[in-house]
Tab-separated table of C-alpha atoms in Angstrom:
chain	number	residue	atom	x	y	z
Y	84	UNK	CA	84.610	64.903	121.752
Y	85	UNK	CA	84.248	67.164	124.776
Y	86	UNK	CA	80.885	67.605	124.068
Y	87	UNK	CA	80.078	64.411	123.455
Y	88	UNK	CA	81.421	62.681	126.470
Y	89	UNK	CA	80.044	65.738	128.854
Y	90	UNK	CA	76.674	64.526	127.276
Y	91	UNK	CA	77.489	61.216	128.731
Y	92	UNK	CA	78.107	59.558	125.209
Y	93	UNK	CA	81.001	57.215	125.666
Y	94	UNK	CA	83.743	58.534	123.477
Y	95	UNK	CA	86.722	56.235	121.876
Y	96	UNK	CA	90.024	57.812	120.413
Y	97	UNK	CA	91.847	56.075	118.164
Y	98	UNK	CA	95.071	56.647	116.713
Y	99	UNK	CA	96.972	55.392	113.882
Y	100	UNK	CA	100.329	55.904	114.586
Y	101	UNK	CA	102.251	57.267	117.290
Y	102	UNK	CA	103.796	60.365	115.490
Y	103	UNK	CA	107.294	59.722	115.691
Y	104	UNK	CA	108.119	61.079	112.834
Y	105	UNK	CA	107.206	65.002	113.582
Y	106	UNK	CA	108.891	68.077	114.257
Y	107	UNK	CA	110.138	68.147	117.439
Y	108	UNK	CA	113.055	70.238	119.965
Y	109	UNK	CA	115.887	67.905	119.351
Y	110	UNK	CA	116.374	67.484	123.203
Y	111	UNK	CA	112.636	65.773	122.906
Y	112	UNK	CA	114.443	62.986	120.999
Y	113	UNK	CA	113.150	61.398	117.900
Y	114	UNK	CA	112.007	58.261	116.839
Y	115	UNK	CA	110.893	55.290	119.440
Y	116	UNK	CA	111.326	57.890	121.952
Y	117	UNK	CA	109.183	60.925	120.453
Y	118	UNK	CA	107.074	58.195	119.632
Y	119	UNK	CA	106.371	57.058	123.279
Y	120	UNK	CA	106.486	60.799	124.543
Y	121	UNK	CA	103.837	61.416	121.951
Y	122	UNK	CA	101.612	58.436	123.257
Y	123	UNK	CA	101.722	59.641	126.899
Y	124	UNK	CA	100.739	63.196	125.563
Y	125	UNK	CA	97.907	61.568	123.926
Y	126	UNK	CA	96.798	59.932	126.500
Y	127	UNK	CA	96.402	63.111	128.653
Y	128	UNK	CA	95.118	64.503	125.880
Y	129	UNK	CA	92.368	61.979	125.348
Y	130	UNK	CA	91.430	62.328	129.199
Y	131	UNK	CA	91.278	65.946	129.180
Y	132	UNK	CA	88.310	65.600	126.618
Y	133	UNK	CA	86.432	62.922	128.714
Y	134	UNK	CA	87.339	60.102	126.623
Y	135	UNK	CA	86.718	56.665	127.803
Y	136	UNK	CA	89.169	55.033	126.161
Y	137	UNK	CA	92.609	55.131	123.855
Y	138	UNK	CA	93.603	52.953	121.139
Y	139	UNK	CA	96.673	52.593	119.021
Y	140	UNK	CA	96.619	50.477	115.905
Y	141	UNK	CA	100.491	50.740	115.617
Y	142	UNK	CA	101.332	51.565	112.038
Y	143	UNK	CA	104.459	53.831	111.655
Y	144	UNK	CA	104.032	57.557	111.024
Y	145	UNK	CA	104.355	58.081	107.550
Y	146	UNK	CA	106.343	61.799	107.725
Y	147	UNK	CA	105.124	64.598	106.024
Y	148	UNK	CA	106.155	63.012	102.253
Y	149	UNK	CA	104.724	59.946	103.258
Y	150	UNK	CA	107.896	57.686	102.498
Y	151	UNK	CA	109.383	57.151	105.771
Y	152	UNK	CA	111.191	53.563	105.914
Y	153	UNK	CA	109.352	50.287	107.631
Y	154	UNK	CA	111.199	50.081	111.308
Y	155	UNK	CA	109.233	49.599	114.333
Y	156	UNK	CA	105.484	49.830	115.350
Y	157	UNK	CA	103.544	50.389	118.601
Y	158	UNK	CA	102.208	47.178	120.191
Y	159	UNK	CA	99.889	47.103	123.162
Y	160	UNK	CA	101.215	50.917	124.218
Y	161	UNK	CA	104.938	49.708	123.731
Y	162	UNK	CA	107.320	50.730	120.837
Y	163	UNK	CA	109.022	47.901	119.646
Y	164	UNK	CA	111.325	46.948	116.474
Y	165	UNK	CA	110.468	45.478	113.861
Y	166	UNK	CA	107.739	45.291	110.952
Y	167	UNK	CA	105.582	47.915	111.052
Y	168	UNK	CA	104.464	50.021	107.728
Y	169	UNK	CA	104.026	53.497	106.735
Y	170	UNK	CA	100.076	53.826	107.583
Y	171	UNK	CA	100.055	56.275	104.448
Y	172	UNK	CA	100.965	52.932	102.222
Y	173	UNK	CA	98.955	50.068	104.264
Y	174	UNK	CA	96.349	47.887	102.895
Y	175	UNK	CA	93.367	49.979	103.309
Y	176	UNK	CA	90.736	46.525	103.571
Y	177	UNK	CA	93.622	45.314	106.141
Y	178	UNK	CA	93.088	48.674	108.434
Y	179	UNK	CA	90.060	48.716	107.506
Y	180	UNK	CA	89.389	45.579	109.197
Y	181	UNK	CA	91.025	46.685	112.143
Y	182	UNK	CA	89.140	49.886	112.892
Y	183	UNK	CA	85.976	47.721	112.225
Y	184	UNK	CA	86.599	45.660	114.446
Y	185	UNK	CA	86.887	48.485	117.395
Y	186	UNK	CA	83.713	49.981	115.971
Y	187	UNK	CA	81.695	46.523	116.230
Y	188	UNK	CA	83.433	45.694	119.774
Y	189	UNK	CA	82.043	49.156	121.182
Y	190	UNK	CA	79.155	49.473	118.814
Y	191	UNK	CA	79.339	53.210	117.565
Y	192	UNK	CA	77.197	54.718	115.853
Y	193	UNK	CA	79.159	57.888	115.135
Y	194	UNK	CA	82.894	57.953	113.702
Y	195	UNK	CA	84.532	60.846	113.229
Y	196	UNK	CA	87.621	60.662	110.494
Y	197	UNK	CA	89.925	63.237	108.500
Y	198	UNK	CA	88.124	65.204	105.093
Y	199	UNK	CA	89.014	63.593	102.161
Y	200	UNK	CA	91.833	66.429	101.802
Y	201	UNK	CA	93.580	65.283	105.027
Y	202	UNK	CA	92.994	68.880	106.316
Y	203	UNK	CA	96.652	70.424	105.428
Y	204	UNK	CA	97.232	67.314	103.408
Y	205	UNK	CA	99.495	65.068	105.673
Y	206	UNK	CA	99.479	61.638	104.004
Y	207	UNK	CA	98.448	59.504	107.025
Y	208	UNK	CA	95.490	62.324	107.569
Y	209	UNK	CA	94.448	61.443	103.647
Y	210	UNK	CA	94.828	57.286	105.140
Y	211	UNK	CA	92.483	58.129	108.115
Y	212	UNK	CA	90.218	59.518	105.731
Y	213	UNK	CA	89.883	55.972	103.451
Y	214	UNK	CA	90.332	53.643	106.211
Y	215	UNK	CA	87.677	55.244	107.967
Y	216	UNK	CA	85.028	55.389	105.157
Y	217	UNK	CA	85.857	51.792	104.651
Y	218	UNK	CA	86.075	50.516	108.452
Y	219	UNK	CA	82.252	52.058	108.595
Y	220	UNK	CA	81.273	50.714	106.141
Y	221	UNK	CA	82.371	46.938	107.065
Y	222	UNK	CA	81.009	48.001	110.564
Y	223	UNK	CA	77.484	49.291	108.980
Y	224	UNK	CA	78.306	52.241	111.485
Y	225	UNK	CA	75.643	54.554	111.081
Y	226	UNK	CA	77.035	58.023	111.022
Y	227	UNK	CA	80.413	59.354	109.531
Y	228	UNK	CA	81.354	62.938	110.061
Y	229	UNK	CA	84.564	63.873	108.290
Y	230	UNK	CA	86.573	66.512	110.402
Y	231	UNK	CA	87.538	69.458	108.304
Y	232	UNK	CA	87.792	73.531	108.012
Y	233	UNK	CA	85.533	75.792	106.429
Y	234	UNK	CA	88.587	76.582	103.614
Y	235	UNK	CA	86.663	79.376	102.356
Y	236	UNK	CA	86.565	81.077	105.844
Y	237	UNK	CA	90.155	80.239	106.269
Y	238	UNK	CA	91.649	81.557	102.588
Y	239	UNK	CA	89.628	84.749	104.033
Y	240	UNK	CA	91.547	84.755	107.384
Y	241	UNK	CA	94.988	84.144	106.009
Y	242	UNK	CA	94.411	87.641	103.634
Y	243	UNK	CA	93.386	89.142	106.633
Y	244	UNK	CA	96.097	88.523	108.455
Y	245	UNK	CA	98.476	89.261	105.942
Y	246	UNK	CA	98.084	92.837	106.234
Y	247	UNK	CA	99.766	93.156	109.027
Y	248	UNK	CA	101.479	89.991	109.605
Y	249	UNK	CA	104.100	88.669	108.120
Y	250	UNK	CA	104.437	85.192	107.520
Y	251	UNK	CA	107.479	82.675	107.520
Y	252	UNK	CA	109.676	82.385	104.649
Y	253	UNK	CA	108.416	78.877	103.951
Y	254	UNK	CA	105.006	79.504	104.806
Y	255	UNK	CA	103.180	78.851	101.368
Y	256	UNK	CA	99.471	80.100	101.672
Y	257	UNK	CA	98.636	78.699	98.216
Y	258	UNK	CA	98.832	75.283	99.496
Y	259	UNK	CA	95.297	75.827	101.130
Y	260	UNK	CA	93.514	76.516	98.272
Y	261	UNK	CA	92.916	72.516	98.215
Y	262	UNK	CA	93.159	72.007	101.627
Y	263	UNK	CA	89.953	71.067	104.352
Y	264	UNK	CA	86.822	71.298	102.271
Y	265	UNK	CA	84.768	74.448	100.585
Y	266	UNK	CA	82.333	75.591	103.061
Y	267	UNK	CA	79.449	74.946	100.606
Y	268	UNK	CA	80.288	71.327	101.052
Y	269	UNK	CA	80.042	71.361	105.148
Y	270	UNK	CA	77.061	69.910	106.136
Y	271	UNK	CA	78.027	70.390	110.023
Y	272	UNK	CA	78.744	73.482	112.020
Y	273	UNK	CA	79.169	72.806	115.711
Y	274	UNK	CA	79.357	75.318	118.257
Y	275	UNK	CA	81.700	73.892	121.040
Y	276	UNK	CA	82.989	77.292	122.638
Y	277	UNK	CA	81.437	76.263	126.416
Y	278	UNK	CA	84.358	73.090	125.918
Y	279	UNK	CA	87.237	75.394	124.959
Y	280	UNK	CA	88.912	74.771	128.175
Y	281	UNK	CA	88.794	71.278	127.807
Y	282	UNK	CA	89.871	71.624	124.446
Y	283	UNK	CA	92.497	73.860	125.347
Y	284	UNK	CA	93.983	72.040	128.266
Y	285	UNK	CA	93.425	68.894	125.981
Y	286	UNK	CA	95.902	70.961	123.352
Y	287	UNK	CA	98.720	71.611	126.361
Y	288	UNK	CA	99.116	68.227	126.925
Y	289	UNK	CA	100.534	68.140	123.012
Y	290	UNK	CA	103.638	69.271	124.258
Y	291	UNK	CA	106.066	67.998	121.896
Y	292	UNK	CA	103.377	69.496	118.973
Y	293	UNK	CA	104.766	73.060	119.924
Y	294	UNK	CA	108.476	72.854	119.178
Y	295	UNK	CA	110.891	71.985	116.811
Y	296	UNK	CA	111.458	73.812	113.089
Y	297	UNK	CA	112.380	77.237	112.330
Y	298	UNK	CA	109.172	78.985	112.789
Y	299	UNK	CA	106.572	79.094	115.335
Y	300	UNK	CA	104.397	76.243	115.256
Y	301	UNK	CA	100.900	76.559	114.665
Y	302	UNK	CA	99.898	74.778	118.171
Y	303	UNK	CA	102.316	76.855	120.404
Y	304	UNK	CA	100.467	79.895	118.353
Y	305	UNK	CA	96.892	78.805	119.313
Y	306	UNK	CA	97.928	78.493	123.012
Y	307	UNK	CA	99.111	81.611	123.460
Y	308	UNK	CA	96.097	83.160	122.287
Y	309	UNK	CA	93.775	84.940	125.252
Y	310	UNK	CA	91.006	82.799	126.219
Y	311	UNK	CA	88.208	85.249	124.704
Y	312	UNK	CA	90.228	84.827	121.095
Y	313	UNK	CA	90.795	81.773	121.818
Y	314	UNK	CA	87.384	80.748	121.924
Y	315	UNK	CA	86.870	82.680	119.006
Y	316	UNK	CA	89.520	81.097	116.743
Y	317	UNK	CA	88.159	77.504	118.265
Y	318	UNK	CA	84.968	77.804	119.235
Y	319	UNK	CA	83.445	76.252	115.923
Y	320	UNK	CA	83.735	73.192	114.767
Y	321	UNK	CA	83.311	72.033	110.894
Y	322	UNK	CA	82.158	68.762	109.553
Y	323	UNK	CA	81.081	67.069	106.349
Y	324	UNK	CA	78.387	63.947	106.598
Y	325	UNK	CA	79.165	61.969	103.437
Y	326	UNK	CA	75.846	61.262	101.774
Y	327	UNK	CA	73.539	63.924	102.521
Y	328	UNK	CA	72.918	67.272	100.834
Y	329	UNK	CA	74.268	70.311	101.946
Y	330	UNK	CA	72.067	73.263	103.153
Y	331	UNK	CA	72.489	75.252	106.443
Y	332	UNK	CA	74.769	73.386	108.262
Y	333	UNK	CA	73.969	71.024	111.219
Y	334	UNK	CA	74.462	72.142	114.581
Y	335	UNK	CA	73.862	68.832	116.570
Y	336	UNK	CA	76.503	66.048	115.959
Y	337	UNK	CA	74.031	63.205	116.289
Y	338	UNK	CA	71.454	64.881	114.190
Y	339	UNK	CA	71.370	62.143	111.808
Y	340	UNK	CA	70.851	59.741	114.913
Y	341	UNK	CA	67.918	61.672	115.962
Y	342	UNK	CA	66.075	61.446	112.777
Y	343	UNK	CA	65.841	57.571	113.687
């Protein structure tokens, strides 16, 4: 996105829920309010990236086991009571319709969604990923690129590090042998390590993202890494263009674009 919108493309975030339902300090509070502290944060967020604008569509966070109870919803940047559904459980034509119509009121060309995997697997990541497909499809938006890891980069890493790390109790490594997507499926590998800052200060304002649980959270990890590993850890970015073959990946987001 950094790249993008330093290119001078006009860049649109939009978010499905507010994230009320993550881990969290309990001081942050939970709920409506972790849910409106999570909206500010993503607003900073979005603007540390250069992104023109922020939109919420207002479906409740589904939780991590996707079965968090109907309660309240996010309305025009306001939590209020009252309706609202578990995104991971929504109508997909019906969000579908709603994302669609963002994509035809801005005209994009290039949407950018969750793998089909939902990276680690979070249930509203797996919903991005179908209401995405679907909203570009209604849209006839030209380009989807499907955010994801190289997994078999990662499974390498996590061995790596286990030699002389030693991970959480509850840390289960096995889990990502299904997460992200195998790196002979990437189609995309963009370098975006001149953004890092951008990206990282764009990570800071995720405040709430680094507390709460027992262990250290992956976020509050990644920030305290120097900038040089930093950039190392972040500088690459992996995506998967549905519909055309793999081969050595992409290095220029709106390649697909410039073949038009």
């Amino acid at each position: 996105m950094a790249r993008l919108a330093a290119d001078g493309h006009r860049v649109v975030l939009v978010f499905a829920t507010a994230g009320e339902q993550g881990l969290a300090a309990p001081e942050t509070g939970i709920g409506y309010r972790l849910g409106e502290l999570r909206m500010a944060e993503a607003r900073a967020s979005a603007q540390a990236l250069g992104c023109a604008r922020v939109e919420f569509l207002g479906y409740r966070d589904s939780g991590l086991d996707g079965t968090v109870a109907s309660g309240g919803i996010v309305d025009g940047g306001v939590i209020v009571n009252g309706g609202g559904e578990p995104f991971a459980v929504v109508d997909v034509e019906r969000a579908a319709a709603r994302l669609a119509d963002l994509l035809r009121e801005e005209g994009a060309s290039l949407l950018t969604t969750y793998d089909a995997a939902g990276g680690y697997g979070h249930p509203d990541h797996v919903q991005v990923h179908r209401v995405g497909a679907r909203a570009a499809d209604l849209a006839a938006t030209s380009v989807v690129l499907e955010a994801t890891v190289d997994r078999d980069l990662l499974l390498r890493a996590l061995r790596l590090a286990a030699l002389g790390y030693s991970f959480p109790p509850d840390f289960d490594r096995a889990r990502f042998r299904t997460a992200y997507t195998p790196g002979s499926a990437i189609t995309h590998r963009i370098d975006v390590a001149r953004y890092c800052t951008a990206k990282r200060n764009s990570m800071a304002a995720h405040l709430t993202q680094t507390t709460g649980g027992e262990s250290t959270r992956t976020l509050a990890a990644l920030l305290r890494l120097p900038p040089a590993v930093f950039r190392w850890v972040l500088g690459t970015e992996w995506y998967r263009q549905p519909g055309i073959r793999p081969g050595r990946p992409l290095g220029d987001p709106l390649a697909a674009l410039r073949e038009h």
